[in-house]
PDB file of C-alpha atoms in Angstrom:
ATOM      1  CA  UNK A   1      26.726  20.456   1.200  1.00 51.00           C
ATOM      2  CA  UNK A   2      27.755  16.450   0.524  1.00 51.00           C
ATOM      3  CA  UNK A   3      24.079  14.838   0.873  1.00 63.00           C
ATOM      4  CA  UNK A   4      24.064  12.172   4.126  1.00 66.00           C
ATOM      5  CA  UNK A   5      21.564  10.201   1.868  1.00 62.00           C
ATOM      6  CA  UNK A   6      23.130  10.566  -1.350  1.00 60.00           C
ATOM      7  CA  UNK A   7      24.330   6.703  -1.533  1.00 65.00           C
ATOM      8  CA  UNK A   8      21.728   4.926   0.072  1.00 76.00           C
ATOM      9  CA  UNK A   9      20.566   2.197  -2.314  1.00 85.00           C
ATOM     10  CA  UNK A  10      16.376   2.210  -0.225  1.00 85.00           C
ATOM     11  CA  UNK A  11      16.040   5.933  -0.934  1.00 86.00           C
ATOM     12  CA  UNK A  12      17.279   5.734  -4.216  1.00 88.00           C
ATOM     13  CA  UNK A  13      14.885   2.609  -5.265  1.00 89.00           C
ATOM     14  CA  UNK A  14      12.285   4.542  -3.083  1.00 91.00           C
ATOM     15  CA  UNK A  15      12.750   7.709  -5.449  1.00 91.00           C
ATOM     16  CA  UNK A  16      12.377   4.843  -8.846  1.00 94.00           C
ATOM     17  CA  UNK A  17       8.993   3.153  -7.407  1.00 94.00           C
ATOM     18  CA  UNK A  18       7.389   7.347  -7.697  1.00 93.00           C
ATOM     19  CA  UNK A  19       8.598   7.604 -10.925  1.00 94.00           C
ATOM     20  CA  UNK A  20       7.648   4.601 -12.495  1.00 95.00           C
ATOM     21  CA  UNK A  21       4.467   3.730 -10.694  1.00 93.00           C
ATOM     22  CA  UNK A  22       2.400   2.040 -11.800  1.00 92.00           C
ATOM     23  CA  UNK A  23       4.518  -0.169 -12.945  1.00 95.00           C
ATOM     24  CA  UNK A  24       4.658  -2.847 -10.271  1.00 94.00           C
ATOM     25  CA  UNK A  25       5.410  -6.683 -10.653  1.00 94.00           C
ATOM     26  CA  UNK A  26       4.506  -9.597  -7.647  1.00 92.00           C
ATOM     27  CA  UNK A  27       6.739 -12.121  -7.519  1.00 91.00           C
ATOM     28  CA  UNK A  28       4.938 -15.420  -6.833  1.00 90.00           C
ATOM     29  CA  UNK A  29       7.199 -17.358  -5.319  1.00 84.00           C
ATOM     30  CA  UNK A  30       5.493 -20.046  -4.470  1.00 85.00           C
ATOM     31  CA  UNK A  31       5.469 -21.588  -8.387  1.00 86.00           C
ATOM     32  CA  UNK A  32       8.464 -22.976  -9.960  1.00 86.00           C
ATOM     33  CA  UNK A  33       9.345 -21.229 -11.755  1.00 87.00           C
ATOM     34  CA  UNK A  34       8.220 -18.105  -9.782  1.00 90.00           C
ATOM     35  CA  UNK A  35       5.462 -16.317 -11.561  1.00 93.00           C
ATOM     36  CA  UNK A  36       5.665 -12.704 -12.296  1.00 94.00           C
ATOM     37  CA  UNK A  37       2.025 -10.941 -11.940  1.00 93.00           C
ATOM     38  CA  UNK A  38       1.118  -7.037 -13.367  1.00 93.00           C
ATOM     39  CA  UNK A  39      -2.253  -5.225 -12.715  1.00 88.00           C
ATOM     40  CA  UNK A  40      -2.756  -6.794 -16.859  1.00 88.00           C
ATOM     41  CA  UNK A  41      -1.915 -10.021 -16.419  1.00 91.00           C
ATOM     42  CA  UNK A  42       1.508 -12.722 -16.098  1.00 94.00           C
ATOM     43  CA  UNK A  43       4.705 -10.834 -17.388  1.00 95.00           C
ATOM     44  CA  UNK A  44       8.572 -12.250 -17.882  1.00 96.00           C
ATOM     45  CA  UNK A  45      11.806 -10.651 -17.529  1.00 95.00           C
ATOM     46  CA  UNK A  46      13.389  -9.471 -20.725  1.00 93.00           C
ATOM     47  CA  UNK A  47      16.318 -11.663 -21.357  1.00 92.00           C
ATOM     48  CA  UNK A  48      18.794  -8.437 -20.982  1.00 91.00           C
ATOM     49  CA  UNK A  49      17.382  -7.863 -17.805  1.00 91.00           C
ATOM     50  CA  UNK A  50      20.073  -8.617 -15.149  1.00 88.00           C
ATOM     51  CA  UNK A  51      17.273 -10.205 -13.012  1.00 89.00           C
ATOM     52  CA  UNK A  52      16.833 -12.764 -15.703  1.00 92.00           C
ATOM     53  CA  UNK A  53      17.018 -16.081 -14.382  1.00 91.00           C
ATOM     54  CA  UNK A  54      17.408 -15.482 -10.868  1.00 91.00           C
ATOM     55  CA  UNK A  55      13.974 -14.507 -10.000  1.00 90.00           C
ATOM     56  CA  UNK A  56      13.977 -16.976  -7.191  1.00 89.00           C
ATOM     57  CA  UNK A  57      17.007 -15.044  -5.707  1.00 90.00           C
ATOM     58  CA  UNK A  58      15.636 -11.922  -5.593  1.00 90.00           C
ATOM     59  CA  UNK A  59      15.577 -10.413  -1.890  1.00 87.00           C
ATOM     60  CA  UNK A  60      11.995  -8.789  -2.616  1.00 89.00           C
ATOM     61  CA  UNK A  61       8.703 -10.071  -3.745  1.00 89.00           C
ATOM     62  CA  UNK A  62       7.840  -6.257  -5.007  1.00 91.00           C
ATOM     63  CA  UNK A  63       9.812  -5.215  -8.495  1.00 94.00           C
ATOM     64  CA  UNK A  64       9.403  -2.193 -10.613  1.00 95.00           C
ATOM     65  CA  UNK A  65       9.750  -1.954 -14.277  1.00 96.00           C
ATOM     66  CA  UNK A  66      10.459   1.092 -16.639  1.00 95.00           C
ATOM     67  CA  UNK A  67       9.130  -0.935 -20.047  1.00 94.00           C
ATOM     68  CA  UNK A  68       6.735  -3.034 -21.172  1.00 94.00           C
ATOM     69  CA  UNK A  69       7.025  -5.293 -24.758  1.00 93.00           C
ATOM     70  CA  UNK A  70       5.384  -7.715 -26.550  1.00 91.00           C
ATOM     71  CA  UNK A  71       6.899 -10.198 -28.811  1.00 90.00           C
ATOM     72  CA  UNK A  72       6.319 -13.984 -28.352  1.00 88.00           C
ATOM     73  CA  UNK A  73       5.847 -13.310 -24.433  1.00 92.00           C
ATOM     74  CA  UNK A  74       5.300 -10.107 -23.051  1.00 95.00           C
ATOM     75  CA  UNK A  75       8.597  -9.294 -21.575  1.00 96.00           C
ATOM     76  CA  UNK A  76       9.415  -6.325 -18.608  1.00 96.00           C
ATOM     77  CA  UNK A  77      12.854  -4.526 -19.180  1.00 94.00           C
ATOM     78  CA  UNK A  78      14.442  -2.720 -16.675  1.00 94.00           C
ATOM     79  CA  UNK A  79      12.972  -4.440 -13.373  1.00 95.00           C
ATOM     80  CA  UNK A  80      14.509  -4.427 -10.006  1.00 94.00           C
ATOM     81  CA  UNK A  81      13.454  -5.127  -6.548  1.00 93.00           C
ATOM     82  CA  UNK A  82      11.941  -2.332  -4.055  1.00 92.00           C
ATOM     83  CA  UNK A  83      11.189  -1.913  -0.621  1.00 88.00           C
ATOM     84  CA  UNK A  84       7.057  -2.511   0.199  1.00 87.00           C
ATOM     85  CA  UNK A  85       7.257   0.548   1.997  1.00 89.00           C
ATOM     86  CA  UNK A  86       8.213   2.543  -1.496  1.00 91.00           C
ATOM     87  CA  UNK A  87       5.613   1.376  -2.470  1.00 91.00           C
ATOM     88  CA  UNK A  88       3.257   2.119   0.740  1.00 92.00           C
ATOM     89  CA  UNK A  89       4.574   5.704   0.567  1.00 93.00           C
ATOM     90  CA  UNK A  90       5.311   6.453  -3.262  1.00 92.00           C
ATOM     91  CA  UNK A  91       2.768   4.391  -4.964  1.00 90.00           C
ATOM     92  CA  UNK A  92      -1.174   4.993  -5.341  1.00 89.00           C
ATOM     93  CA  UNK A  93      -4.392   4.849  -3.072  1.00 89.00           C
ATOM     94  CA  UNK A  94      -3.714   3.265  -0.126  1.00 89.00           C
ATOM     95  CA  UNK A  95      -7.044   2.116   2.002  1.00 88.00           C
ATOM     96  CA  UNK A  96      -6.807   0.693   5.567  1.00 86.00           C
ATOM     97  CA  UNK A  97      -7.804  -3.144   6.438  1.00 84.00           C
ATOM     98  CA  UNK A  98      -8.168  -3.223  10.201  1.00 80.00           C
ATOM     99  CA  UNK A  99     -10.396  -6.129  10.469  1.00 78.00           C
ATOM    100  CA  UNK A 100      -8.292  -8.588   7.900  1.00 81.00           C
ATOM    101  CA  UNK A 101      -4.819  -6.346   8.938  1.00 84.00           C
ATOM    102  CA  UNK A 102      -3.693  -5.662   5.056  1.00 86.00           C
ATOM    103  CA  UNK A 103      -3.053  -2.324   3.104  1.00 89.00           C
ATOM    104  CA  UNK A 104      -4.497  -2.452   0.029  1.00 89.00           C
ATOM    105  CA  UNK A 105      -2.997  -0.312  -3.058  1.00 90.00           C
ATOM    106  CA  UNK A 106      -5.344   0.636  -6.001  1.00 87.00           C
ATOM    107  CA  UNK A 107      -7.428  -1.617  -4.477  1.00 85.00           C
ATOM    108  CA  UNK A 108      -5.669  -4.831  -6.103  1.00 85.00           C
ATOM    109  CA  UNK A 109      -2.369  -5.233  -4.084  1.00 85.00           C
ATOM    110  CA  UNK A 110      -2.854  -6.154  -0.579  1.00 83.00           C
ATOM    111  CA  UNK A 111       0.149  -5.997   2.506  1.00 84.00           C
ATOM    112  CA  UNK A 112      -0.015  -7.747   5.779  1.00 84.00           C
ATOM    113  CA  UNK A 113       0.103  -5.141   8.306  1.00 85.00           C
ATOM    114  CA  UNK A 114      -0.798  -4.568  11.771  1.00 84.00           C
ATOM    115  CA  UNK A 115      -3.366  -1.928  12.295  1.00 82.00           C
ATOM    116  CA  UNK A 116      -0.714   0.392  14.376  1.00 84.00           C
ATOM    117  CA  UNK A 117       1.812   0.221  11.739  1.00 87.00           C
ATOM    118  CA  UNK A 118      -0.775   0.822   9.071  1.00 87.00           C
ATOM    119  CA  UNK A 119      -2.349   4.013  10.744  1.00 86.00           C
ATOM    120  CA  UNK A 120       1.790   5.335  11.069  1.00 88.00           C
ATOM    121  CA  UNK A 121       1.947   4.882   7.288  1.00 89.00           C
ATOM    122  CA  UNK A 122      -0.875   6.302   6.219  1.00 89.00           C
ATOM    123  CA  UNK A 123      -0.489   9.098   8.703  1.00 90.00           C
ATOM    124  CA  UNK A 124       3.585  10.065   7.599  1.00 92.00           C
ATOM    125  CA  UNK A 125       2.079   9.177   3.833  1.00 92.00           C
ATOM    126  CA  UNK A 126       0.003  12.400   4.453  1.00 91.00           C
ATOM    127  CA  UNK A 127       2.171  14.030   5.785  1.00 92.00           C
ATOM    128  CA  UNK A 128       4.797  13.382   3.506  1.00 92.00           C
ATOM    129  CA  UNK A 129       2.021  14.391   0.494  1.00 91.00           C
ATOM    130  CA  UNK A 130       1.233  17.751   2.275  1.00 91.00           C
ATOM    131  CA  UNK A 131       4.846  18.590   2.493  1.00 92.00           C
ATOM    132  CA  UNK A 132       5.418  17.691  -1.354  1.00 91.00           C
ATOM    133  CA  UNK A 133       2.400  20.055  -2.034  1.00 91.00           C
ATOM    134  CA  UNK A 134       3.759  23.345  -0.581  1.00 90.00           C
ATOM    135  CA  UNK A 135       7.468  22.812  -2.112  1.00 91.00           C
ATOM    136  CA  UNK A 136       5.540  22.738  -5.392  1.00 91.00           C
ATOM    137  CA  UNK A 137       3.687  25.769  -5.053  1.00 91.00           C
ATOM    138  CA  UNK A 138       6.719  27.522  -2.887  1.00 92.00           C
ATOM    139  CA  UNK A 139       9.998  25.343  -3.854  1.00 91.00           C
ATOM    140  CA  UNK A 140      11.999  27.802  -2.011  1.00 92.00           C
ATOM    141  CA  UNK A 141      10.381  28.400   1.238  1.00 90.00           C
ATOM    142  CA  UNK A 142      11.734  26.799   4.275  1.00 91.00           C
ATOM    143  CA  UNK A 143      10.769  23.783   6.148  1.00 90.00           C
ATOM    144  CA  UNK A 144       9.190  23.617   9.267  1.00 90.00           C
ATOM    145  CA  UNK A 145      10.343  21.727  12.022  1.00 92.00           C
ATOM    146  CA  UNK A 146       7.436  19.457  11.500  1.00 90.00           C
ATOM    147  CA  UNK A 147       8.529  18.977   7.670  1.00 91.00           C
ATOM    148  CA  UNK A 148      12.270  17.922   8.846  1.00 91.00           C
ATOM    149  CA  UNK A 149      10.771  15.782  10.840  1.00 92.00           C
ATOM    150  CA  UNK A 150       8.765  13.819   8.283  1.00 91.00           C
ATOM    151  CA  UNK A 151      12.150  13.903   5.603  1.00 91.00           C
ATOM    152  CA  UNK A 152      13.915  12.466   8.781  1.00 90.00           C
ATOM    153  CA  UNK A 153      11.539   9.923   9.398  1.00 89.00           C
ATOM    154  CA  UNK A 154      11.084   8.890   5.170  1.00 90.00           C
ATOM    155  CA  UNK A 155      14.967   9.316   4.950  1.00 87.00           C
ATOM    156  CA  UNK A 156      15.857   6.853   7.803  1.00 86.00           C
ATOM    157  CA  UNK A 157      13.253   4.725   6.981  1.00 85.00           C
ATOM    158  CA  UNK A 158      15.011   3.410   3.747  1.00 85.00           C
ATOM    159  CA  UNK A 159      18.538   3.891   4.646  1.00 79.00           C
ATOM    160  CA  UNK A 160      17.502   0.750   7.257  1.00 69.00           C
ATOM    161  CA  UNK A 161      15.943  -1.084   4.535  1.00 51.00           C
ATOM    162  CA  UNK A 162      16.724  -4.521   5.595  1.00 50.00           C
ATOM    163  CA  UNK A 163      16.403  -3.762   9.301  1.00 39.00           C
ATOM    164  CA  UNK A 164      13.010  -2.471   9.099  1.00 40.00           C
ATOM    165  CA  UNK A 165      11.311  -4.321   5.925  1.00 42.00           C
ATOM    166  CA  UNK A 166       8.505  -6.240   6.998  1.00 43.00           C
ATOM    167  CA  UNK A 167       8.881 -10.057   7.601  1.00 38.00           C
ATOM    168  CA  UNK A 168       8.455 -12.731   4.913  1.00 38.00           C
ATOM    169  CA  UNK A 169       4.793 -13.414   6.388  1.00 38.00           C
ATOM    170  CA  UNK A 170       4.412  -9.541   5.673  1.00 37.00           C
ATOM    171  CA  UNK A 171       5.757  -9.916   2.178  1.00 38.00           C
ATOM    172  CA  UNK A 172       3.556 -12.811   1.470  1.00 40.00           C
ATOM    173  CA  UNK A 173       0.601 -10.558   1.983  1.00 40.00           C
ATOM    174  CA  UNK A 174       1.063  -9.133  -1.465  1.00 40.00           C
ATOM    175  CA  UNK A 175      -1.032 -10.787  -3.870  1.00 43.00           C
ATOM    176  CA  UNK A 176      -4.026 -10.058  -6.143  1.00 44.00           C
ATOM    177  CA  UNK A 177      -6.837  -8.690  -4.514  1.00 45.00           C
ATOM    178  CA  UNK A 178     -10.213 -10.940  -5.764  1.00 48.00           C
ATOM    179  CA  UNK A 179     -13.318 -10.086  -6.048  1.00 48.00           C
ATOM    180  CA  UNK A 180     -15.220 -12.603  -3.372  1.00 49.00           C
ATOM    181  CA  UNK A 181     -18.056 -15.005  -4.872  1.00 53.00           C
ATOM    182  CA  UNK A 182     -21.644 -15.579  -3.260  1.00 62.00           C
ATOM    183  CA  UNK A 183     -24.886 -15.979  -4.097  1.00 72.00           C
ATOM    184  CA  UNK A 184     -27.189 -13.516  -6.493  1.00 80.00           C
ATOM    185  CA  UNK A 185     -27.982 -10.379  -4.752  1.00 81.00           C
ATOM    186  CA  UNK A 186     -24.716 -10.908  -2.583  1.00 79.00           C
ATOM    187  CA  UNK A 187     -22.278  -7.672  -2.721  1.00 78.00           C
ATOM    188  CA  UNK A 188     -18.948  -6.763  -1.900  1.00 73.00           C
ATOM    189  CA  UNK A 189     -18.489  -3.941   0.373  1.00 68.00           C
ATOM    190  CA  UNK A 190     -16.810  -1.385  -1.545  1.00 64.00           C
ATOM    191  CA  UNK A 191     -14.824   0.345   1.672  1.00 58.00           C
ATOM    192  CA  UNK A 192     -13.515  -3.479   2.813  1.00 55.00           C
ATOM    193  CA  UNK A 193     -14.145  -5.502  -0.352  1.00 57.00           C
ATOM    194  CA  UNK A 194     -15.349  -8.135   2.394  1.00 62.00           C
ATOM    195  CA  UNK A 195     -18.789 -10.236   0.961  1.00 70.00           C
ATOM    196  CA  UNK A 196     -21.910  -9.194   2.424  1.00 76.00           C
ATOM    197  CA  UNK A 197     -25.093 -11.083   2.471  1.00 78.00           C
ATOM    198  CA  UNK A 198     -28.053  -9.633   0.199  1.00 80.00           C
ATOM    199  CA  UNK A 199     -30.126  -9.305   3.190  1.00 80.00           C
ATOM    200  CA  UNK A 200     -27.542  -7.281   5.028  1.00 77.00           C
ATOM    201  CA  UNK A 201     -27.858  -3.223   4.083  1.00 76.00           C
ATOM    202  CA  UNK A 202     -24.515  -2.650   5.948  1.00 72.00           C
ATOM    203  CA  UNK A 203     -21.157  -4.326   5.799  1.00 66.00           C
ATOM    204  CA  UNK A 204     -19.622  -5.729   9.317  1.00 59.00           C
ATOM    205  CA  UNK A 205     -16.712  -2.804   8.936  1.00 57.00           C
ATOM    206  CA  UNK A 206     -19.757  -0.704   8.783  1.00 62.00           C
ATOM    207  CA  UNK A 207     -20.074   0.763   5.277  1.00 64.00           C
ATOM    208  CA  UNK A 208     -23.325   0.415   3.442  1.00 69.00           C
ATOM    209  CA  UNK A 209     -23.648  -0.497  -0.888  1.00 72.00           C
ATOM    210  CA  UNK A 210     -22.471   2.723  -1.625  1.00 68.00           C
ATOM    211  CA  UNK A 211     -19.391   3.271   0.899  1.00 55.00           C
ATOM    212  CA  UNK A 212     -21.685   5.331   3.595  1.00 52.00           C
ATOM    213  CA  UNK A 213     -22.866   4.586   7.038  1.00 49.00           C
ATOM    214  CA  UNK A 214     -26.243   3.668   7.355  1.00 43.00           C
ATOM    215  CA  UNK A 215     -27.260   6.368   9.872  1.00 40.00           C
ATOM    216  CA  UNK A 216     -27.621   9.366   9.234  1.00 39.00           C
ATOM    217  CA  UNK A 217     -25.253  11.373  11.571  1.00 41.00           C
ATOM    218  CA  UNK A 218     -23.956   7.522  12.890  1.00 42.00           C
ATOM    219  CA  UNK A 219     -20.270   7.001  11.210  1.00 45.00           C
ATOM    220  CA  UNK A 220     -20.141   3.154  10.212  1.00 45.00           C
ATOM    221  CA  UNK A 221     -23.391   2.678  10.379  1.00 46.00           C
ATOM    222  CA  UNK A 222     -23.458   2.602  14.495  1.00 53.00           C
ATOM    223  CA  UNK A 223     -26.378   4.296  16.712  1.00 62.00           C
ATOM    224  CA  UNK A 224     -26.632   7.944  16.500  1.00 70.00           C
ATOM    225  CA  UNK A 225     -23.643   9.146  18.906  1.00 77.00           C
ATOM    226  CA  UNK A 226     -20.835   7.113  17.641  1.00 77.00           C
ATOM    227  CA  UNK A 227     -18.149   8.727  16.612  1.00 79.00           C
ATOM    228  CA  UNK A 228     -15.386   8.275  13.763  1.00 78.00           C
ATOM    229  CA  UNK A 229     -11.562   7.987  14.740  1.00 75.00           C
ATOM    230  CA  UNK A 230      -9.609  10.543  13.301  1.00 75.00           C
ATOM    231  CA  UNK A 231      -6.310   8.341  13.267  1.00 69.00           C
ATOM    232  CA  UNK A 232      -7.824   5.246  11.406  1.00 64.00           C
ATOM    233  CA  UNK A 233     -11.494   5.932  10.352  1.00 67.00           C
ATOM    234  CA  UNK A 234     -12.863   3.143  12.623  1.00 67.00           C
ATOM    235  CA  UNK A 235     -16.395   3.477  13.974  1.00 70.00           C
ATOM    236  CA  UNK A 236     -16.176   3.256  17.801  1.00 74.00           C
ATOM    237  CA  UNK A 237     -19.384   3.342  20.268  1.00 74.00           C
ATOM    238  CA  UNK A 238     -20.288   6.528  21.702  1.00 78.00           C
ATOM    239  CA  UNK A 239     -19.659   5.222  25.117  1.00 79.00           C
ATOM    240  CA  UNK A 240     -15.691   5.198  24.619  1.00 80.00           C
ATOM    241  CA  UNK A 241     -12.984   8.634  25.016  1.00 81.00           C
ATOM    242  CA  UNK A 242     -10.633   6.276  22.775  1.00 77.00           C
ATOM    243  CA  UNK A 243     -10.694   4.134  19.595  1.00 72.00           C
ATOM    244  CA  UNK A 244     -10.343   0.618  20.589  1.00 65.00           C
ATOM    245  CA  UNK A 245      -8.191   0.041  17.046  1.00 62.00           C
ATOM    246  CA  UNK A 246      -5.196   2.683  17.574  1.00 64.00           C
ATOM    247  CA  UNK A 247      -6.233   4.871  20.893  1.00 67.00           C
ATOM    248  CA  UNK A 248      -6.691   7.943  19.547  1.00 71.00           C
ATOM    249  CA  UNK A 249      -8.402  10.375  21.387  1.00 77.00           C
ATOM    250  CA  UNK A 250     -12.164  10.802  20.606  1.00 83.00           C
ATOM    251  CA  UNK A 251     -12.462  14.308  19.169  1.00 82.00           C
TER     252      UNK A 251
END
């Protein structure tokens, strides 16, 4: 059978950003001209590259590249522009935000995102992984109804790429993720990479120095009782049937 998907530009740049990951380029758009930023460091576009030259044109801030050379700059071959949610869905660890509402991806590219559309990605992300799984181990057993559901969802997603990308604002959110600065003895939470004072054993987002609560029993860090929310991983007070980030059910 003809596939329904088979020229849809999203899902094909979709199925480029798996292969090639991690080789991701952020378009700072805010120089002039607009810098071009990998995981090692500034990059350009090759010269043969038909992106060359009109980097300020390009309708994404996210690009993918297949190669990477060094001559008197180190040039990119072979870039072009992807959807963030490829790269939310295709790309590496993703970790949840909700208190500064970003994604972050191998913990050094950050996304604006609410925390309701974050929980939905991560949530069809897994999804989407345990699916991939079982075709692997049993590539011709049949899908469930659940699993046409999730191709549905991944396939519609990026055959409305423009429709539903995220805003500029969203786009913006993108950058470098720093390491914050304080004073010695001062760390950086290692769940929410948020600064916590040396005096302080656990974070605000309720990790401790070494990514636990710091309770025994107590998720986050909270009073014995509290409970963890299965849809986002947010510590919510014993007292409350619901998680006050995305209102799932306690468990």
């Amino acid at each position: 059978d003809e596939d329904p998907y088979g020229g849809v530009t999203g899902l094909l740049k979709a199925v480029i950003t798996a292969g090639l990951y991690p080789n991701i380029i952020v378009l700072d758009a805010s120089k002039k001209p607009p810098k071009l930023i990998t995981k090692q460091g500034e990059v350009f576009l090759h010269p043969a590259c038909l992106d060359f030259g009109v980097e300020s044109k390009l309708d994404s801030k996210m690009l993918v590249y297949h190669e990477m050379v060094k001559t008197a700059k180190v040039y990119v071959r072979d870039a072009t522009t992807i959807d963030p949610y490829a790269l939310l869905l295709f790309g590496g660890q993703i970790k949840v935000q909700h208190r500064s509402n970003r994604i972050i991806v191998d913990g050094w590219l950050a996304v604006a995102s609410s925390p309701k559309t974050a929980v939905l990605v991560k949530q069809l992300r897994e999804r989407l992984e345990t699916l991939l799984e079982r075709k692997i181990d049993a590539p011709n057993a049949p899908l469930s109804e659940l699993d046409q559901r999730v191709v549905l969802s991944v396939a519609t997603l990026f055959s409305t790429e423009k429709s539903a990308a995220p805003p500029p604002s969203a786009m913006q959110g993108f950058q470098q993720q720093p390491q914050q600065q304080g004073k010695p003895g001062d760390w950086n939470c290692p769940a929410c990479n948020n600064l916590v004072f040396a005096s302080k054993s656990i974070c605000r987002c309720g990790s401790g120095r070494n990514g636990q609560g710091g309770v025994p029993g107590a998720p986050g860090g909270g009073l014995p009782g509290d409970w963890r929310c299965p849809g986002c991983s947010s510590s919510v007070f014993a007292s409350k049937s619901s998680c006050f980030k995305c209102g799932a059910t306690k468990p």
